[in-house]
PDB file of C-alpha atoms in Angstrom:
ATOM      1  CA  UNK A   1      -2.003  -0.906 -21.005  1.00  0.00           C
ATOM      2  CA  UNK A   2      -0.795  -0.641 -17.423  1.00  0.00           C
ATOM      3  CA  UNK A   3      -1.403   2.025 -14.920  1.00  0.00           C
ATOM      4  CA  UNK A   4      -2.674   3.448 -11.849  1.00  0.00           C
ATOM      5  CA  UNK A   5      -5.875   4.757 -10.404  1.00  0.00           C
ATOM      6  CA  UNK A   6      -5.592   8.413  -9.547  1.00  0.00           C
ATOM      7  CA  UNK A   7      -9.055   8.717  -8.173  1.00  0.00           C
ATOM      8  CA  UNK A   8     -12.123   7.101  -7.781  1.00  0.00           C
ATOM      9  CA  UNK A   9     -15.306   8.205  -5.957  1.00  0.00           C
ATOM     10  CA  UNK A  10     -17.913   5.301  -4.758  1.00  0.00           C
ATOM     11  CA  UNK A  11     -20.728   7.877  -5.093  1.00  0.00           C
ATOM     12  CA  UNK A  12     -20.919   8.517  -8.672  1.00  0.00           C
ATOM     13  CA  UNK A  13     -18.852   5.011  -9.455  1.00  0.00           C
ATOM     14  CA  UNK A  14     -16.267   6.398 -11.636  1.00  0.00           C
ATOM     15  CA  UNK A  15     -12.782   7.712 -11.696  1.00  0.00           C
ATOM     16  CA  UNK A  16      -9.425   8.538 -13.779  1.00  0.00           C
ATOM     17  CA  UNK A  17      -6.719   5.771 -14.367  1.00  0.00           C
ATOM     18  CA  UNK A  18      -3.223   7.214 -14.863  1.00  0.00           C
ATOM     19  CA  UNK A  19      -2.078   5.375 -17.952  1.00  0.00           C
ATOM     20  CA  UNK A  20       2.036   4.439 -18.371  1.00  0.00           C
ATOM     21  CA  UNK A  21       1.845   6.914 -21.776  1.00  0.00           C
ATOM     22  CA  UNK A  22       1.130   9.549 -19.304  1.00  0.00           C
ATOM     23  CA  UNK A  23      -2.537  10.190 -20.048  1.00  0.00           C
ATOM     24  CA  UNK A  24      -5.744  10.096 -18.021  1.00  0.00           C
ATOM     25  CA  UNK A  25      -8.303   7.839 -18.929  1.00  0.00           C
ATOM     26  CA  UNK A  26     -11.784   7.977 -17.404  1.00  0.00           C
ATOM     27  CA  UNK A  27     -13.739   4.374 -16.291  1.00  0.00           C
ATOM     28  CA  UNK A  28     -16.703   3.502 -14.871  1.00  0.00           C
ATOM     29  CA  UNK A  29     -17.156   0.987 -12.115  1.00  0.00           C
ATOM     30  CA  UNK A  30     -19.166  -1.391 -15.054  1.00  0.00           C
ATOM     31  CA  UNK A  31     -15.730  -2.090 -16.481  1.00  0.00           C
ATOM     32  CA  UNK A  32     -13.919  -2.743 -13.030  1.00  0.00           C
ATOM     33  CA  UNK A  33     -13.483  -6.920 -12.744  1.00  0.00           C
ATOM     34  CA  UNK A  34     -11.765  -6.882  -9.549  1.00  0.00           C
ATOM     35  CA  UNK A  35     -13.331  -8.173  -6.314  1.00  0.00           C
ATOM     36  CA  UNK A  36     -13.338  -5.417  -4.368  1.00  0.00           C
ATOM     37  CA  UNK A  37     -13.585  -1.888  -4.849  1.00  0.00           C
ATOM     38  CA  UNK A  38     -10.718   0.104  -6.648  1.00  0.00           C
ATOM     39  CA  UNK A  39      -8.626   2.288  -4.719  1.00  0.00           C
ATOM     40  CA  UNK A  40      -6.347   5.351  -5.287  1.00  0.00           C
ATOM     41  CA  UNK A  41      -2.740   3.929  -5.774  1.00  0.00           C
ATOM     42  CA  UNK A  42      -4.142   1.035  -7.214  1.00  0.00           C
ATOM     43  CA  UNK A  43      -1.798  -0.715 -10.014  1.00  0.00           C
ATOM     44  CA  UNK A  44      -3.976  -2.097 -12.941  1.00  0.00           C
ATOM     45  CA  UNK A  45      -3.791  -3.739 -16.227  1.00  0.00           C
ATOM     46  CA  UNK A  46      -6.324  -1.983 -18.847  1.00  0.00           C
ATOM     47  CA  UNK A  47      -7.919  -2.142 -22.879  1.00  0.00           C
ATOM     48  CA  UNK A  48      -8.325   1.794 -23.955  1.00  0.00           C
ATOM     49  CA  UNK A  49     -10.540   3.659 -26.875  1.00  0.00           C
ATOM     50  CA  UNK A  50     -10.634   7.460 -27.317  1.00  0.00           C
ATOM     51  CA  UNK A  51     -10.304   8.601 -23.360  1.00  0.00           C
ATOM     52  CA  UNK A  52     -12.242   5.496 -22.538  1.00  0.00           C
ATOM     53  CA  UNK A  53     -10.502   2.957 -19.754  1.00  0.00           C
ATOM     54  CA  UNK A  54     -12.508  -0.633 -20.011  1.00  0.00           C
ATOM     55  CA  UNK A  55     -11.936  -3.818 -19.018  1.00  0.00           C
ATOM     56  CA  UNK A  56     -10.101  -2.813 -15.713  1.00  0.00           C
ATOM     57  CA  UNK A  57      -8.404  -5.826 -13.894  1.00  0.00           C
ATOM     58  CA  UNK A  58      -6.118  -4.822 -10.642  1.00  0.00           C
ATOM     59  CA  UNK A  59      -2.913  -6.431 -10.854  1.00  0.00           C
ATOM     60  CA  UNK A  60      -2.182  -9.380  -8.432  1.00  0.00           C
ATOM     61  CA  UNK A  61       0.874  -9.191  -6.255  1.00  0.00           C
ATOM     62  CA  UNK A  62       1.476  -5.928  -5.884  1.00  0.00           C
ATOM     63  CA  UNK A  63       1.053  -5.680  -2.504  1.00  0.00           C
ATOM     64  CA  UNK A  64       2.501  -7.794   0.340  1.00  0.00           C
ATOM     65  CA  UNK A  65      -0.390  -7.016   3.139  1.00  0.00           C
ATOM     66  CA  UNK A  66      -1.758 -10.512   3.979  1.00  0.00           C
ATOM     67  CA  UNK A  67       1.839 -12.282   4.527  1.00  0.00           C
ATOM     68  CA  UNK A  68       3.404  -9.081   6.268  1.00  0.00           C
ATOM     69  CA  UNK A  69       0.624  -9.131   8.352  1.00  0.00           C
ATOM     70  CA  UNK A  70      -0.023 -12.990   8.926  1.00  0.00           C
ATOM     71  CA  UNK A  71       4.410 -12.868  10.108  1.00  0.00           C
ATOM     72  CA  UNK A  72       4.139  -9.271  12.386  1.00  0.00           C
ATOM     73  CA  UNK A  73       1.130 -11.416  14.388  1.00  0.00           C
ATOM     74  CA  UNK A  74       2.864 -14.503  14.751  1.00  0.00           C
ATOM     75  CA  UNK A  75       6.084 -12.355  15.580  1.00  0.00           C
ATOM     76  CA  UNK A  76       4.257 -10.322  18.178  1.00  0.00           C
ATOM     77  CA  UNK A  77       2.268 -13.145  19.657  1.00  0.00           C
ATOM     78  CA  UNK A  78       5.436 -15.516  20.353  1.00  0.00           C
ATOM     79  CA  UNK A  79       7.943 -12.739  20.218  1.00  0.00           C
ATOM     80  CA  UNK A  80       6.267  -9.545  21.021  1.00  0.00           C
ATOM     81  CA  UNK A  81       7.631  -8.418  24.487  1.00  0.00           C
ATOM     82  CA  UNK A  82      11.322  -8.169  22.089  1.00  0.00           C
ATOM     83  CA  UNK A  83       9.584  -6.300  19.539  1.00  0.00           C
ATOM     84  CA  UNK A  84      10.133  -8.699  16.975  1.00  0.00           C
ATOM     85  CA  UNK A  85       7.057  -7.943  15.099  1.00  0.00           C
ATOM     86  CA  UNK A  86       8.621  -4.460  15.302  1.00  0.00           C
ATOM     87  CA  UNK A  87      12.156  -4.696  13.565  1.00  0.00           C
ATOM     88  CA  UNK A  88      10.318  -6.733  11.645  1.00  0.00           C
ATOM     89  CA  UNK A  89       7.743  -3.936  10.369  1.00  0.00           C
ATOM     90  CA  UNK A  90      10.824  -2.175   9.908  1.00  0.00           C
ATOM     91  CA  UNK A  91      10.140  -0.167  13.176  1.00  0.00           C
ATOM     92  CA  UNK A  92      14.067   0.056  14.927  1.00  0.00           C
ATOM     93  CA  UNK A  93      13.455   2.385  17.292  1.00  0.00           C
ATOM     94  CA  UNK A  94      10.019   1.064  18.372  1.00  0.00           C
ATOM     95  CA  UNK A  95      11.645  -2.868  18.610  1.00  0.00           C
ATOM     96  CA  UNK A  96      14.981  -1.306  20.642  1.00  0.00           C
ATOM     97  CA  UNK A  97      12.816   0.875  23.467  1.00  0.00           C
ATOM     98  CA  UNK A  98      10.240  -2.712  23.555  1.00  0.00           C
ATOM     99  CA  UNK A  99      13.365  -5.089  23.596  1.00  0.00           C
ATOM    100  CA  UNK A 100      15.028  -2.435  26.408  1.00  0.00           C
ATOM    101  CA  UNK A 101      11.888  -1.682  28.401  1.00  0.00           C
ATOM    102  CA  UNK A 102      11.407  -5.906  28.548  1.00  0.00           C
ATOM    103  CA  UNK A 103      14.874  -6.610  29.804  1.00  0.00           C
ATOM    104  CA  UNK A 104      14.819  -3.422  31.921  1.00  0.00           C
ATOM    105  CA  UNK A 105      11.322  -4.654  33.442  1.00  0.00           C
ATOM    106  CA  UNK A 106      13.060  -7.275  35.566  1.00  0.00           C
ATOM    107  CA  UNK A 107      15.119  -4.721  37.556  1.00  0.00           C
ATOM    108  CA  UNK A 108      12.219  -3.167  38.181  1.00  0.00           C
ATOM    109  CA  UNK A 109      10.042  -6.489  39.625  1.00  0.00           C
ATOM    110  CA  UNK A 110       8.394  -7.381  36.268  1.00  0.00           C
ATOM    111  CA  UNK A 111       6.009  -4.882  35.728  1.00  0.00           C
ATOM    112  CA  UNK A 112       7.387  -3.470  32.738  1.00  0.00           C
ATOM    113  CA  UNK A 113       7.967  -6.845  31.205  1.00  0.00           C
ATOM    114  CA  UNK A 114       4.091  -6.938  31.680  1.00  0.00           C
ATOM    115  CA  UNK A 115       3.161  -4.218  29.942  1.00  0.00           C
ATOM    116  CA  UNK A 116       5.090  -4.366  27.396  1.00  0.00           C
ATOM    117  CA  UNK A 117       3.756  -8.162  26.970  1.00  0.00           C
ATOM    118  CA  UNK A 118       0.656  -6.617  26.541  1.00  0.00           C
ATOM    119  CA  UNK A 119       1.045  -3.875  24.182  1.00  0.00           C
ATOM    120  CA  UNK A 120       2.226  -6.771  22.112  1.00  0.00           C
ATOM    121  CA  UNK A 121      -1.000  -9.107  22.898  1.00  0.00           C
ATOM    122  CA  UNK A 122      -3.104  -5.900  22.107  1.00  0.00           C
ATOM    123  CA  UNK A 123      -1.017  -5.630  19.042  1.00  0.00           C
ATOM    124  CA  UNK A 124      -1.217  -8.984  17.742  1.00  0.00           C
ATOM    125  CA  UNK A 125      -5.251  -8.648  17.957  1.00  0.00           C
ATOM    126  CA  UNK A 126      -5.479  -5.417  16.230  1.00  0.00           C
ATOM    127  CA  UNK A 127      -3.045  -6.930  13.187  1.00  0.00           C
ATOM    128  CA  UNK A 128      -5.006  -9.964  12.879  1.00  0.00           C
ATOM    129  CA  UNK A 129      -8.543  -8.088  13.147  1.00  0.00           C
ATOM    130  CA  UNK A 130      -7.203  -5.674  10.177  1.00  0.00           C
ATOM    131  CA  UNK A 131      -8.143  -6.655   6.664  1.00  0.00           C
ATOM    132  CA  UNK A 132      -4.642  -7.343   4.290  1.00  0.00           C
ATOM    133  CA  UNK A 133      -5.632  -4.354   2.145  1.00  0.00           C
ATOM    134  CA  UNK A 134      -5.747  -1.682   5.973  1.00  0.00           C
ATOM    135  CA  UNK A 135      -2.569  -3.223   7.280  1.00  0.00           C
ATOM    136  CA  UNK A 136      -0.492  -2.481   4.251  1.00  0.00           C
ATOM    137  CA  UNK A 137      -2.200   0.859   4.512  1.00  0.00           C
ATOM    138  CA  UNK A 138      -1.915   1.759   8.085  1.00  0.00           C
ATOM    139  CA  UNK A 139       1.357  -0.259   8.904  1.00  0.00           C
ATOM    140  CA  UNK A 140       3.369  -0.641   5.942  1.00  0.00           C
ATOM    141  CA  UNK A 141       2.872   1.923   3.510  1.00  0.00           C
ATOM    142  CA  UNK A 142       1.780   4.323   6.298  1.00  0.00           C
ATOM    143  CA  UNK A 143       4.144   3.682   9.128  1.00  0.00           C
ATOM    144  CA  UNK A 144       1.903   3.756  11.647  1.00  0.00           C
ATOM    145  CA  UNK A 145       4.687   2.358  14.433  1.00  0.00           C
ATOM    146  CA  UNK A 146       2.262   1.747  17.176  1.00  0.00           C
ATOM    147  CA  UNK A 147      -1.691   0.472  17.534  1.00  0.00           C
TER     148      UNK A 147
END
């Protein structure tokens, strides 16, 4: 059966899976076969008996975190000062003030061009420091437009 994980606390090592039939089934982290931890949100694939979830396996592909985040570095390392990494995170209004504030910047001897550069250098470290599962957290899902 599929589902989700509603919660889960790392204390006491169990939680409740939302199952697709629409009822909660309790687990214990024994019967979790995923590499990492679970996590509320969490899509997984799961064997049931009585209220019992078991044999819990998270289900690959269901989040895009490590190739968004590999492309908004690369964008924001070669194209950063345009905000590229920005319209491509799906951030308009954050790409259109970095694009103007770069163009701008030479009217106004290069300084803002600067800066704006190295927002983008700052930003490029911070995405590539971030594991896949934070940046679809923090700059995906959450929409966390800047640092």
């Amino acid at each position: 059966m599929k589902g989700s994980i509603l919660e889960f606390n790392e204390t006491s090592r169990n939680g409740i899976i939302s199952g697709e039939d629409n009822k909660r089934y309790t687990f214990d982290l024994s019967q979790w076969k995923g590499a990492s931890l679970p996590k509320v949100g969490e899509n997984v694939d799961f064997s049931t008996s009585d209220d019992q979830a078991s044999a819990i396996y998270p289900l690959s592909g269901q989040t895009d975190g490590a190739s968004k985040k590999l492309a908004a570095a690369l964008f924001a390392f070669f194209l950063g000062g345009f905000g590229a990494h920005k319209f491509y995170l799906g951030y308009t209004k954050q790409g259109v003030i970095m694009l103007l504030v770069f163009f701008l910047g030479f009217i106004l001897v290069g300084i803002p061009t600067l800066i704006i550069s190295i927002i983008a250098f700052i930003e490029f470290i911070i995405y590539l420091t971030k594991s896949d599962d934070d940046f679809q957290r923090i700059y995906v899902d959450g929409k966390k437009p800047w640092f």
